[in-house]
């Protein structure tokens, strides 16, 4: 069994982005500027946004967090977004999800200018991505592709089983792995809560991507000997033994599944750190694209 070390790969790729940024700025390019919009006080979202700010500093980007009260109305939030769309200094921005219940995430995503949509959530970017055009690829699917490439994991002709059909992970990664060329050319099955005989289907996967958001759902009896297992889950559960009072669990029961795998990602330290790198990649791309105009 080979452990996929996302933390180590992310650190290396971040160094590459820092070097690219330094030479871009030295040659007169505009320093990339990322803004994160954070609505409310959700603990996990605050942590993620904190990680994104830290990564910006590390690679040499400017960044800012716009903190808004949980009670902000949808139209007020849409005005903030319009302001960021117009702000010539801002290369890219994200609105951290989830949003409070009274705000439509879809309306918010569609309000973001596709050129500044470094999350790659706008339908224009989704459409461009699935037709193979240049687009911002969402961070988690892109992070998974980077891990497959880094470990030179064969994908051509493999059966990839994706569990979970979210717009952020399941659907895009299923699409990307079916694309022509490496790391694609997979035969893909996209499973979800209504899939019949789920265990049997997952057991046929050469590559299994668990992205359903149910802690320790994937057990050893669902995994074929020698499979590659990518765990996208991050469920926070209370823990008496950890400093901050909680621990993170993946969608895979790691201890029993790992011995059967050729490669597996741990949680934490697998896909998670890679998502930040992908966001940095997209932000550098945004800054370059805007200068080219
Ligand atoms: N919430 C969980 N993952 C993400 C992400 O990649 N982007 C945003 N904006 N919110 C998230």
PDB file of C-alpha atoms and ligand atoms in Angstrom:
ATOM      1  CA  UNK A   1       0.000   0.000   0.000  1.00  0.00           C
ATOM      2  CA  UNK A   2       1.279   3.457  -0.958  1.00  0.00           C
ATOM      3  CA  UNK A   3       0.101   6.448   1.019  1.00  0.00           C
ATOM      4  CA  UNK A   4      -0.656   9.494  -1.122  1.00  0.00           C
ATOM      5  CA  UNK A   5       0.883  12.395   0.755  1.00  0.00           C
ATOM      6  CA  UNK A   6      -1.210  15.401  -0.254  1.00  0.00           C
ATOM      7  CA  UNK A   7       0.481  17.649   2.264  1.00  0.00           C
ATOM      8  CA  UNK A   8       3.906  17.007   0.743  1.00  0.00           C
ATOM      9  CA  UNK A   9       2.712  17.304  -2.874  1.00  0.00           C
ATOM     10  CA  UNK A  10       0.825  20.515  -2.052  1.00  0.00           C
ATOM     11  CA  UNK A  11       3.945  22.027  -0.454  1.00  0.00           C
ATOM     12  CA  UNK A  12       5.999  21.238  -3.594  1.00  0.00           C
ATOM     13  CA  UNK A  13       3.383  22.608  -5.991  1.00  0.00           C
ATOM     14  CA  UNK A  14       3.007  25.739  -3.856  1.00  0.00           C
ATOM     15  CA  UNK A  15       6.749  26.329  -4.211  1.00  0.00           C
ATOM     16  CA  UNK A  16       6.364  26.087  -7.995  1.00  0.00           C
ATOM     17  CA  UNK A  17       3.515  28.617  -7.930  1.00  0.00           C
ATOM     18  CA  UNK A  18       5.551  30.943  -5.685  1.00  0.00           C
ATOM     19  CA  UNK A  19       8.460  30.768  -8.156  1.00  0.00           C
ATOM     20  CA  UNK A  20       6.152  31.394 -11.144  1.00  0.00           C
ATOM     21  CA  UNK A  21       4.536  34.319  -9.325  1.00  0.00           C
ATOM     22  CA  UNK A  22       7.909  35.844  -8.454  1.00  0.00           C
ATOM     23  CA  UNK A  23       9.089  35.727 -12.076  1.00  0.00           C
ATOM     24  CA  UNK A  24       5.716  37.008 -13.333  1.00  0.00           C
ATOM     25  CA  UNK A  25       5.873  39.991 -10.968  1.00  0.00           C
ATOM     26  CA  UNK A  26       9.602  40.577 -11.713  1.00  0.00           C
ATOM     27  CA  UNK A  27       8.770  40.821 -15.413  1.00  0.00           C
ATOM     28  CA  UNK A  28       6.184  43.551 -14.701  1.00  0.00           C
ATOM     29  CA  UNK A  29       3.080  41.390 -14.230  1.00  0.00           C
ATOM     30  CA  UNK A  30       0.427  42.413 -11.732  1.00  0.00           C
ATOM     31  CA  UNK A  31       0.678  40.639  -8.379  1.00  0.00           C
ATOM     32  CA  UNK A  32      -2.323  38.257  -8.217  1.00  0.00           C
ATOM     33  CA  UNK A  33      -5.045  39.398  -5.827  1.00  0.00           C
ATOM     34  CA  UNK A  34      -7.618  36.981  -4.381  1.00  0.00           C
ATOM     35  CA  UNK A  35     -10.609  38.020  -2.286  1.00  0.00           C
ATOM     36  CA  UNK A  36     -12.612  35.573  -0.146  1.00  0.00           C
ATOM     37  CA  UNK A  37     -16.124  36.487   0.954  1.00  0.00           C
ATOM     38  CA  UNK A  38     -17.119  34.870   4.246  1.00  0.00           C
ATOM     39  CA  UNK A  39     -20.723  35.137   5.412  1.00  0.00           C
ATOM     40  CA  UNK A  40     -21.431  34.315   9.060  1.00  0.00           C
ATOM     41  CA  UNK A  41     -19.399  32.493  11.685  1.00  0.00           C
ATOM     42  CA  UNK A  42     -19.355  28.844  10.522  1.00  0.00           C
ATOM     43  CA  UNK A  43     -16.304  27.271  12.213  1.00  0.00           C
ATOM     44  CA  UNK A  44     -15.188  25.071   9.321  1.00  0.00           C
ATOM     45  CA  UNK A  45     -15.582  27.906   6.793  1.00  0.00           C
ATOM     46  CA  UNK A  46     -13.494  30.225   8.962  1.00  0.00           C
ATOM     47  CA  UNK A  47     -10.760  27.609   9.137  1.00  0.00           C
ATOM     48  CA  UNK A  48     -10.783  27.041   5.365  1.00  0.00           C
ATOM     49  CA  UNK A  49     -10.691  30.749   4.589  1.00  0.00           C
ATOM     50  CA  UNK A  50      -7.802  31.126   7.058  1.00  0.00           C
ATOM     51  CA  UNK A  51      -5.892  28.409   5.155  1.00  0.00           C
ATOM     52  CA  UNK A  52      -6.563  30.194   1.860  1.00  0.00           C
ATOM     53  CA  UNK A  53      -5.219  33.516   3.233  1.00  0.00           C
ATOM     54  CA  UNK A  54      -2.100  31.787   4.539  1.00  0.00           C
ATOM     55  CA  UNK A  55      -1.488  30.093   1.178  1.00  0.00           C
ATOM     56  CA  UNK A  56      -1.809  33.457  -0.604  1.00  0.00           C
ATOM     57  CA  UNK A  57       0.915  34.893   1.619  1.00  0.00           C
ATOM     58  CA  UNK A  58       3.127  31.855   0.982  1.00  0.00           C
ATOM     59  CA  UNK A  59       2.938  32.090  -2.812  1.00  0.00           C
ATOM     60  CA  UNK A  60       3.229  35.892  -2.896  1.00  0.00           C
ATOM     61  CA  UNK A  61      -0.360  36.907  -3.712  1.00  0.00           C
ATOM     62  CA  UNK A  62      -2.274  39.800  -2.210  1.00  0.00           C
ATOM     63  CA  UNK A  63      -5.475  38.726  -0.490  1.00  0.00           C
ATOM     64  CA  UNK A  64      -8.336  40.046   1.580  1.00  0.00           C
ATOM     65  CA  UNK A  65     -11.261  38.508   3.424  1.00  0.00           C
ATOM     66  CA  UNK A  66     -14.603  40.307   3.253  1.00  0.00           C
ATOM     67  CA  UNK A  67     -16.441  39.278   6.432  1.00  0.00           C
ATOM     68  CA  UNK A  68     -20.204  39.734   6.352  1.00  0.00           C
ATOM     69  CA  UNK A  69     -22.850  39.237   8.990  1.00  0.00           C
ATOM     70  CA  UNK A  70     -24.911  36.010   8.786  1.00  0.00           C
ATOM     71  CA  UNK A  71     -28.023  38.184   8.624  1.00  0.00           C
ATOM     72  CA  UNK A  72     -27.008  39.970   5.398  1.00  0.00           C
ATOM     73  CA  UNK A  73     -29.767  39.877   2.790  1.00  0.00           C
ATOM     74  CA  UNK A  74     -29.291  38.166  -0.541  1.00  0.00           C
ATOM     75  CA  UNK A  75     -29.545  41.462  -2.431  1.00  0.00           C
ATOM     76  CA  UNK A  76     -26.892  43.058  -0.191  1.00  0.00           C
ATOM     77  CA  UNK A  77     -24.578  40.123  -0.846  1.00  0.00           C
ATOM     78  CA  UNK A  78     -25.229  40.391  -4.598  1.00  0.00           C
ATOM     79  CA  UNK A  79     -24.199  44.066  -4.385  1.00  0.00           C
ATOM     80  CA  UNK A  80     -20.914  43.088  -2.704  1.00  0.00           C
ATOM     81  CA  UNK A  81     -20.339  40.617  -5.550  1.00  0.00           C
ATOM     82  CA  UNK A  82     -21.090  43.274  -8.167  1.00  0.00           C
ATOM     83  CA  UNK A  83     -18.505  45.511  -6.483  1.00  0.00           C
ATOM     84  CA  UNK A  84     -15.866  42.770  -6.683  1.00  0.00           C
ATOM     85  CA  UNK A  85     -16.770  42.066 -10.333  1.00  0.00           C
ATOM     86  CA  UNK A  86     -16.101  45.754 -11.116  1.00  0.00           C
ATOM     87  CA  UNK A  87     -12.988  46.195  -8.915  1.00  0.00           C
ATOM     88  CA  UNK A  88     -10.053  46.310 -11.349  1.00  0.00           C
ATOM     89  CA  UNK A  89      -7.577  45.386  -8.584  1.00  0.00           C
ATOM     90  CA  UNK A  90      -9.283  42.048  -7.874  1.00  0.00           C
ATOM     91  CA  UNK A  91      -8.198  39.183 -10.156  1.00  0.00           C
ATOM     92  CA  UNK A  92     -10.378  36.499  -8.638  1.00  0.00           C
ATOM     93  CA  UNK A  93     -12.748  35.957  -5.743  1.00  0.00           C
ATOM     94  CA  UNK A  94     -14.665  33.223  -4.016  1.00  0.00           C
ATOM     95  CA  UNK A  95     -17.762  33.201  -1.853  1.00  0.00           C
ATOM     96  CA  UNK A  96     -17.177  30.545   0.783  1.00  0.00           C
ATOM     97  CA  UNK A  97     -19.974  27.962   0.901  1.00  0.00           C
ATOM     98  CA  UNK A  98     -22.245  26.976   2.570  1.00  0.00           C
ATOM     99  CA  UNK A  99     -24.244  30.200   2.805  1.00  0.00           C
ATOM    100  CA  UNK A 100     -27.030  30.903   5.330  1.00  0.00           C
ATOM    101  CA  UNK A 101     -30.313  29.221   4.361  1.00  0.00           C
ATOM    102  CA  UNK A 102     -32.079  32.448   3.313  1.00  0.00           C
ATOM    103  CA  UNK A 103     -29.539  33.059   0.501  1.00  0.00           C
ATOM    104  CA  UNK A 104     -29.660  31.175  -2.797  1.00  0.00           C
ATOM    105  CA  UNK A 105     -26.208  29.718  -3.478  1.00  0.00           C
ATOM    106  CA  UNK A 106     -27.096  29.308  -7.130  1.00  0.00           C
ATOM    107  CA  UNK A 107     -28.016  32.999  -7.557  1.00  0.00           C
ATOM    108  CA  UNK A 108     -24.776  33.971  -5.825  1.00  0.00           C
ATOM    109  CA  UNK A 109     -22.647  31.682  -8.008  1.00  0.00           C
ATOM    110  CA  UNK A 110     -24.305  32.993 -11.173  1.00  0.00           C
ATOM    111  CA  UNK A 111     -23.663  36.596 -10.087  1.00  0.00           C
ATOM    112  CA  UNK A 112     -19.880  36.077 -10.048  1.00  0.00           C
ATOM    113  CA  UNK A 113     -18.191  37.208 -13.248  1.00  0.00           C
ATOM    114  CA  UNK A 114     -16.976  34.002 -14.983  1.00  0.00           C
ATOM    115  CA  UNK A 115     -13.546  35.622 -15.556  1.00  0.00           C
ATOM    116  CA  UNK A 116     -13.109  36.090 -11.799  1.00  0.00           C
ATOM    117  CA  UNK A 117     -14.734  32.794 -10.778  1.00  0.00           C
ATOM    118  CA  UNK A 118     -11.572  31.071  -9.528  1.00  0.00           C
ATOM    119  CA  UNK A 119     -13.712  28.437  -7.751  1.00  0.00           C
ATOM    120  CA  UNK A 120     -14.900  27.351 -11.212  1.00  0.00           C
ATOM    121  CA  UNK A 121     -18.510  27.085  -9.985  1.00  0.00           C
ATOM    122  CA  UNK A 122     -20.196  29.402 -12.528  1.00  0.00           C
ATOM    123  CA  UNK A 123     -22.198  27.452 -15.148  1.00  0.00           C
ATOM    124  CA  UNK A 124     -20.137  29.101 -17.891  1.00  0.00           C
ATOM    125  CA  UNK A 125     -16.972  27.569 -16.427  1.00  0.00           C
ATOM    126  CA  UNK A 126     -18.721  24.230 -15.874  1.00  0.00           C
ATOM    127  CA  UNK A 127     -19.888  24.226 -19.499  1.00  0.00           C
ATOM    128  CA  UNK A 128     -16.454  25.162 -20.792  1.00  0.00           C
ATOM    129  CA  UNK A 129     -14.837  22.471 -18.646  1.00  0.00           C
ATOM    130  CA  UNK A 130     -17.059  19.614 -19.777  1.00  0.00           C
ATOM    131  CA  UNK A 131     -16.644  20.548 -23.423  1.00  0.00           C
ATOM    132  CA  UNK A 132     -12.863  20.574 -22.984  1.00  0.00           C
ATOM    133  CA  UNK A 133     -12.399  24.347 -23.385  1.00  0.00           C
ATOM    134  CA  UNK A 134     -10.025  26.418 -21.283  1.00  0.00           C
ATOM    135  CA  UNK A 135     -11.777  26.989 -17.926  1.00  0.00           C
ATOM    136  CA  UNK A 136     -11.220  27.342 -14.205  1.00  0.00           C
ATOM    137  CA  UNK A 137     -11.409  23.783 -12.879  1.00  0.00           C
ATOM    138  CA  UNK A 138     -12.963  23.525  -9.386  1.00  0.00           C
ATOM    139  CA  UNK A 139     -10.353  23.045  -6.663  1.00  0.00           C
ATOM    140  CA  UNK A 140     -11.187  19.575  -5.365  1.00  0.00           C
ATOM    141  CA  UNK A 141     -11.417  17.775  -8.733  1.00  0.00           C
ATOM    142  CA  UNK A 142      -8.284  19.579  -9.907  1.00  0.00           C
ATOM    143  CA  UNK A 143      -6.471  18.562  -6.698  1.00  0.00           C
ATOM    144  CA  UNK A 144      -7.403  14.917  -7.342  1.00  0.00           C
ATOM    145  CA  UNK A 145      -6.051  15.091 -10.918  1.00  0.00           C
ATOM    146  CA  UNK A 146      -2.806  16.637  -9.623  1.00  0.00           C
ATOM    147  CA  UNK A 147      -2.371  13.766  -7.145  1.00  0.00           C
ATOM    148  CA  UNK A 148      -2.970  11.134  -9.851  1.00  0.00           C
ATOM    149  CA  UNK A 149      -0.373  12.868 -12.047  1.00  0.00           C
ATOM    150  CA  UNK A 150       2.168  13.292  -9.269  1.00  0.00           C
ATOM    151  CA  UNK A 151       2.086   9.580  -8.409  1.00  0.00           C
ATOM    152  CA  UNK A 152       1.852   8.662 -12.113  1.00  0.00           C
ATOM    153  CA  UNK A 153      -1.207   6.525 -11.435  1.00  0.00           C
ATOM    154  CA  UNK A 154      -2.464   4.859 -14.623  1.00  0.00           C
ATOM    155  CA  UNK A 155      -5.993   5.956 -15.544  1.00  0.00           C
ATOM    156  CA  UNK A 156      -6.404   4.859 -19.176  1.00  0.00           C
ATOM    157  CA  UNK A 157      -9.072   2.164 -19.529  1.00  0.00           C
ATOM    158  CA  UNK A 158      -9.547   1.956 -15.755  1.00  0.00           C
ATOM    159  CA  UNK A 159     -12.985   1.740 -14.225  1.00  0.00           C
ATOM    160  CA  UNK A 160     -13.419   4.743 -11.963  1.00  0.00           C
ATOM    161  CA  UNK A 161     -16.304   4.682  -9.506  1.00  0.00           C
ATOM    162  CA  UNK A 162     -17.263   8.071  -8.078  1.00  0.00           C
ATOM    163  CA  UNK A 163     -19.562   8.060  -5.033  1.00  0.00           C
ATOM    164  CA  UNK A 164     -21.485  11.330  -4.687  1.00  0.00           C
ATOM    165  CA  UNK A 165     -22.958  13.582  -7.389  1.00  0.00           C
ATOM    166  CA  UNK A 166     -22.326  17.087  -5.994  1.00  0.00           C
ATOM    167  CA  UNK A 167     -21.699  19.974  -8.385  1.00  0.00           C
ATOM    168  CA  UNK A 168     -18.466  20.745  -6.509  1.00  0.00           C
ATOM    169  CA  UNK A 169     -16.809  17.306  -6.583  1.00  0.00           C
ATOM    170  CA  UNK A 170     -18.613  14.199  -7.862  1.00  0.00           C
ATOM    171  CA  UNK A 171     -20.045  15.495 -11.113  1.00  0.00           C
ATOM    172  CA  UNK A 172     -16.942  17.426 -12.258  1.00  0.00           C
ATOM    173  CA  UNK A 173     -14.415  14.699 -11.350  1.00  0.00           C
ATOM    174  CA  UNK A 174     -16.563  12.091 -13.125  1.00  0.00           C
ATOM    175  CA  UNK A 175     -16.476  14.293 -16.216  1.00  0.00           C
ATOM    176  CA  UNK A 176     -12.778  15.087 -16.039  1.00  0.00           C
ATOM    177  CA  UNK A 177     -11.730  11.458 -15.655  1.00  0.00           C
ATOM    178  CA  UNK A 178     -13.708  10.560 -18.767  1.00  0.00           C
ATOM    179  CA  UNK A 179     -11.839  13.169 -20.878  1.00  0.00           C
ATOM    180  CA  UNK A 180      -9.478  12.178 -23.636  1.00  0.00           C
ATOM    181  CA  UNK A 181      -5.831  11.907 -22.538  1.00  0.00           C
ATOM    182  CA  UNK A 182      -4.031  11.591 -19.224  1.00  0.00           C
ATOM    183  CA  UNK A 183      -5.202  11.761 -16.431  1.00  0.00           C
ATOM    184  CA  UNK A 184      -8.463  10.674 -18.060  1.00  0.00           C
ATOM    185  CA  UNK A 185      -9.585   7.971 -20.474  1.00  0.00           C
ATOM    186  CA  UNK A 186     -11.377   6.238 -17.586  1.00  0.00           C
ATOM    187  CA  UNK A 187     -14.671   4.425 -17.855  1.00  0.00           C
ATOM    188  CA  UNK A 188     -16.650   6.235 -15.198  1.00  0.00           C
ATOM    189  CA  UNK A 189     -19.601   5.217 -13.042  1.00  0.00           C
ATOM    190  CA  UNK A 190     -21.202   7.975 -10.975  1.00  0.00           C
ATOM    191  CA  UNK A 191     -22.965   6.526  -7.919  1.00  0.00           C
ATOM    192  CA  UNK A 192     -25.391   8.303  -5.599  1.00  0.00           C
ATOM    193  CA  UNK A 193     -27.998   7.704  -2.922  1.00  0.00           C
ATOM    194  CA  UNK A 194     -30.352   5.945  -5.373  1.00  0.00           C
ATOM    195  CA  UNK A 195     -27.751   3.636  -6.915  1.00  0.00           C
ATOM    196  CA  UNK A 196     -28.861   0.002  -6.791  1.00  0.00           C
ATOM    197  CA  UNK A 197     -26.369  -2.548  -5.446  1.00  0.00           C
ATOM    198  CA  UNK A 198     -23.914   0.193  -4.502  1.00  0.00           C
ATOM    199  CA  UNK A 199     -21.478  -2.133  -2.722  1.00  0.00           C
ATOM    200  CA  UNK A 200     -21.216  -4.421  -5.744  1.00  0.00           C
ATOM    201  CA  UNK A 201     -20.701  -1.486  -8.097  1.00  0.00           C
ATOM    202  CA  UNK A 202     -17.995   0.108  -5.934  1.00  0.00           C
ATOM    203  CA  UNK A 203     -16.247  -3.284  -5.716  1.00  0.00           C
ATOM    204  CA  UNK A 204     -15.707  -3.176  -9.492  1.00  0.00           C
ATOM    205  CA  UNK A 205     -13.766   0.102  -9.247  1.00  0.00           C
ATOM    206  CA  UNK A 206     -10.071   0.229 -10.113  1.00  0.00           C
ATOM    207  CA  UNK A 207     -10.169   3.815  -8.869  1.00  0.00           C
ATOM    208  CA  UNK A 208     -12.740   4.743  -6.206  1.00  0.00           C
ATOM    209  CA  UNK A 209     -13.453   8.368  -5.373  1.00  0.00           C
ATOM    210  CA  UNK A 210     -15.478   8.771  -2.194  1.00  0.00           C
ATOM    211  CA  UNK A 211     -17.190  12.175  -2.159  1.00  0.00           C
ATOM    212  CA  UNK A 212     -20.543  11.639  -0.481  1.00  0.00           C
ATOM    213  CA  UNK A 213     -19.873  13.317   2.858  1.00  0.00           C
ATOM    214  CA  UNK A 214     -20.762  10.389   5.121  1.00  0.00           C
ATOM    215  CA  UNK A 215     -18.016   9.579   7.607  1.00  0.00           C
ATOM    216  CA  UNK A 216     -16.390   6.134   7.165  1.00  0.00           C
ATOM    217  CA  UNK A 217     -19.019   4.984   4.654  1.00  0.00           C
ATOM    218  CA  UNK A 218     -16.611   2.984   2.477  1.00  0.00           C
ATOM    219  CA  UNK A 219     -15.617  -0.274   4.156  1.00  0.00           C
ATOM    220  CA  UNK A 220     -13.086  -2.972   3.202  1.00  0.00           C
ATOM    221  CA  UNK A 221     -15.745  -5.288   1.728  1.00  0.00           C
ATOM    222  CA  UNK A 222     -16.540  -2.590  -0.896  1.00  0.00           C
ATOM    223  CA  UNK A 223     -12.997  -2.345  -2.240  1.00  0.00           C
ATOM    224  CA  UNK A 224     -11.282  -4.547  -4.794  1.00  0.00           C
ATOM    225  CA  UNK A 225      -7.763  -5.740  -3.981  1.00  0.00           C
ATOM    226  CA  UNK A 226      -5.232  -3.286  -5.485  1.00  0.00           C
ATOM    227  CA  UNK A 227      -7.685  -0.406  -6.005  1.00  0.00           C
ATOM    228  CA  UNK A 228      -6.717   3.270  -5.825  1.00  0.00           C
ATOM    229  CA  UNK A 229      -8.881   5.011  -3.206  1.00  0.00           C
ATOM    230  CA  UNK A 230      -9.278   8.789  -3.098  1.00  0.00           C
ATOM    231  CA  UNK A 231     -11.112  10.068  -0.024  1.00  0.00           C
ATOM    232  CA  UNK A 232     -12.686  13.511  -0.383  1.00  0.00           C
ATOM    233  CA  UNK A 233     -14.726  13.398   2.851  1.00  0.00           C
ATOM    234  CA  UNK A 234     -14.065  15.732   5.743  1.00  0.00           C
ATOM    235  CA  UNK A 235     -16.594  15.348   8.536  1.00  0.00           C
ATOM    236  CA  UNK A 236     -15.805  17.149  11.777  1.00  0.00           C
ATOM    237  CA  UNK A 237     -16.685  15.033  14.813  1.00  0.00           C
ATOM    238  CA  UNK A 238     -16.247  15.807  18.512  1.00  0.00           C
ATOM    239  CA  UNK A 239     -13.144  14.294  20.071  1.00  0.00           C
ATOM    240  CA  UNK A 240     -11.923  14.348  23.669  1.00  0.00           C
ATOM    241  CA  UNK A 241      -8.388  13.504  22.652  1.00  0.00           C
ATOM    242  CA  UNK A 242      -7.662  16.397  20.282  1.00  0.00           C
ATOM    243  CA  UNK A 243      -6.581  19.908  21.337  1.00  0.00           C
ATOM    244  CA  UNK A 244      -9.364  21.816  19.579  1.00  0.00           C
ATOM    245  CA  UNK A 245     -12.112  19.374  20.620  1.00  0.00           C
ATOM    246  CA  UNK A 246     -12.806  17.824  17.224  1.00  0.00           C
ATOM    247  CA  UNK A 247     -11.227  15.522  14.676  1.00  0.00           C
ATOM    248  CA  UNK A 248     -11.691  15.006  10.934  1.00  0.00           C
ATOM    249  CA  UNK A 249     -13.039  11.776   9.475  1.00  0.00           C
ATOM    250  CA  UNK A 250     -12.984  10.807   5.810  1.00  0.00           C
ATOM    251  CA  UNK A 251     -15.661   8.962   3.827  1.00  0.00           C
ATOM    252  CA  UNK A 252     -13.436   5.859   3.941  1.00  0.00           C
ATOM    253  CA  UNK A 253     -12.792   3.576   6.927  1.00  0.00           C
ATOM    254  CA  UNK A 254      -9.086   4.048   6.473  1.00  0.00           C
ATOM    255  CA  UNK A 255      -7.642   1.404   8.821  1.00  0.00           C
ATOM    256  CA  UNK A 256      -9.498  -1.510   7.237  1.00  0.00           C
ATOM    257  CA  UNK A 257      -9.486  -0.248   3.621  1.00  0.00           C
ATOM    258  CA  UNK A 258      -5.824   0.833   3.366  1.00  0.00           C
ATOM    259  CA  UNK A 259      -4.274  -2.694   3.426  1.00  0.00           C
ATOM    260  CA  UNK A 260      -6.255  -3.629   0.278  1.00  0.00           C
ATOM    261  CA  UNK A 261      -5.237  -0.569  -1.765  1.00  0.00           C
ATOM    262  CA  UNK A 262      -2.388   0.096  -4.167  1.00  0.00           C
ATOM    263  CA  UNK A 263      -2.737   3.809  -3.299  1.00  0.00           C
ATOM    264  CA  UNK A 264      -4.884   5.636  -0.775  1.00  0.00           C
ATOM    265  CA  UNK A 265      -5.270   9.227   0.450  1.00  0.00           C
ATOM    266  CA  UNK A 266      -5.446   9.839   4.214  1.00  0.00           C
ATOM    267  CA  UNK A 267      -7.784  12.345   5.935  1.00  0.00           C
ATOM    268  CA  UNK A 268      -6.458  14.814   6.873  1.00  0.00           C
ATOM    269  CA  UNK A 269      -3.401  15.302   4.631  1.00  0.00           C
ATOM    270  CA  UNK A 270      -4.730  13.834   1.369  1.00  0.00           C
ATOM    271  CA  UNK A 271      -6.985  15.759  -1.003  1.00  0.00           C
ATOM    272  CA  UNK A 272      -7.606  18.672   1.409  1.00  0.00           C
ATOM    273  CA  UNK A 273      -4.238  20.461   1.104  1.00  0.00           C
ATOM    274  CA  UNK A 274      -4.353  20.073  -2.692  1.00  0.00           C
ATOM    275  CA  UNK A 275      -7.534  22.103  -3.048  1.00  0.00           C
ATOM    276  CA  UNK A 276      -5.764  25.233  -1.843  1.00  0.00           C
ATOM    277  CA  UNK A 277      -3.025  24.767  -4.447  1.00  0.00           C
ATOM    278  CA  UNK A 278      -5.640  24.540  -7.196  1.00  0.00           C
ATOM    279  CA  UNK A 279      -7.228  27.776  -6.008  1.00  0.00           C
ATOM    280  CA  UNK A 280      -3.806  29.450  -6.146  1.00  0.00           C
ATOM    281  CA  UNK A 281      -3.271  28.053  -9.670  1.00  0.00           C
ATOM    282  CA  UNK A 282      -6.597  29.501 -10.803  1.00  0.00           C
ATOM    283  CA  UNK A 283      -5.838  32.880  -9.235  1.00  0.00           C
ATOM    284  CA  UNK A 284      -2.462  33.140 -11.001  1.00  0.00           C
ATOM    285  CA  UNK A 285      -4.214  32.156 -14.227  1.00  0.00           C
ATOM    286  CA  UNK A 286      -6.831  34.890 -13.624  1.00  0.00           C
ATOM    287  CA  UNK A 287      -4.149  37.551 -13.128  1.00  0.00           C
ATOM    288  CA  UNK A 288      -2.342  36.456 -16.294  1.00  0.00           C
ATOM    289  CA  UNK A 289      -5.530  36.345 -18.352  1.00  0.00           C
ATOM    290  CA  UNK A 290      -6.581  39.824 -17.260  1.00  0.00           C
ATOM    291  CA  UNK A 291      -3.178  41.258 -18.184  1.00  0.00           C
ATOM    292  CA  UNK A 292      -3.411  39.635 -21.621  1.00  0.00           C
ATOM    293  CA  UNK A 293      -6.597  41.594 -22.368  1.00  0.00           C
TER     294      UNK A 293
HETATM  295  N1  LIG B   1     -16.909  25.124   0.672  1.00  0.00           N
HETATM  296  C1  LIG B   1     -16.336  23.900   0.634  1.00  0.00           C
HETATM  297  N2  LIG B   1     -15.469  23.824  -0.395  1.00  0.00           N
HETATM  298  C2  LIG B   1     -15.500  25.020  -1.019  1.00  0.00           C
HETATM  299  C3  LIG B   1     -14.815  25.544  -2.150  1.00  0.00           C
HETATM  300  O1  LIG B   1     -14.012  24.904  -2.810  1.00  0.00           O
HETATM  301  N3  LIG B   1     -15.127  26.834  -2.463  1.00  0.00           N
HETATM  302  C4  LIG B   1     -16.025  27.567  -1.771  1.00  0.00           C
HETATM  303  N4  LIG B   1     -16.265  28.792  -2.183  1.00  0.00           N
HETATM  304  N5  LIG B   1     -16.684  27.101  -0.728  1.00  0.00           N
HETATM  305  C5  LIG B   1     -16.410  25.834  -0.347  1.00  0.00           C
END
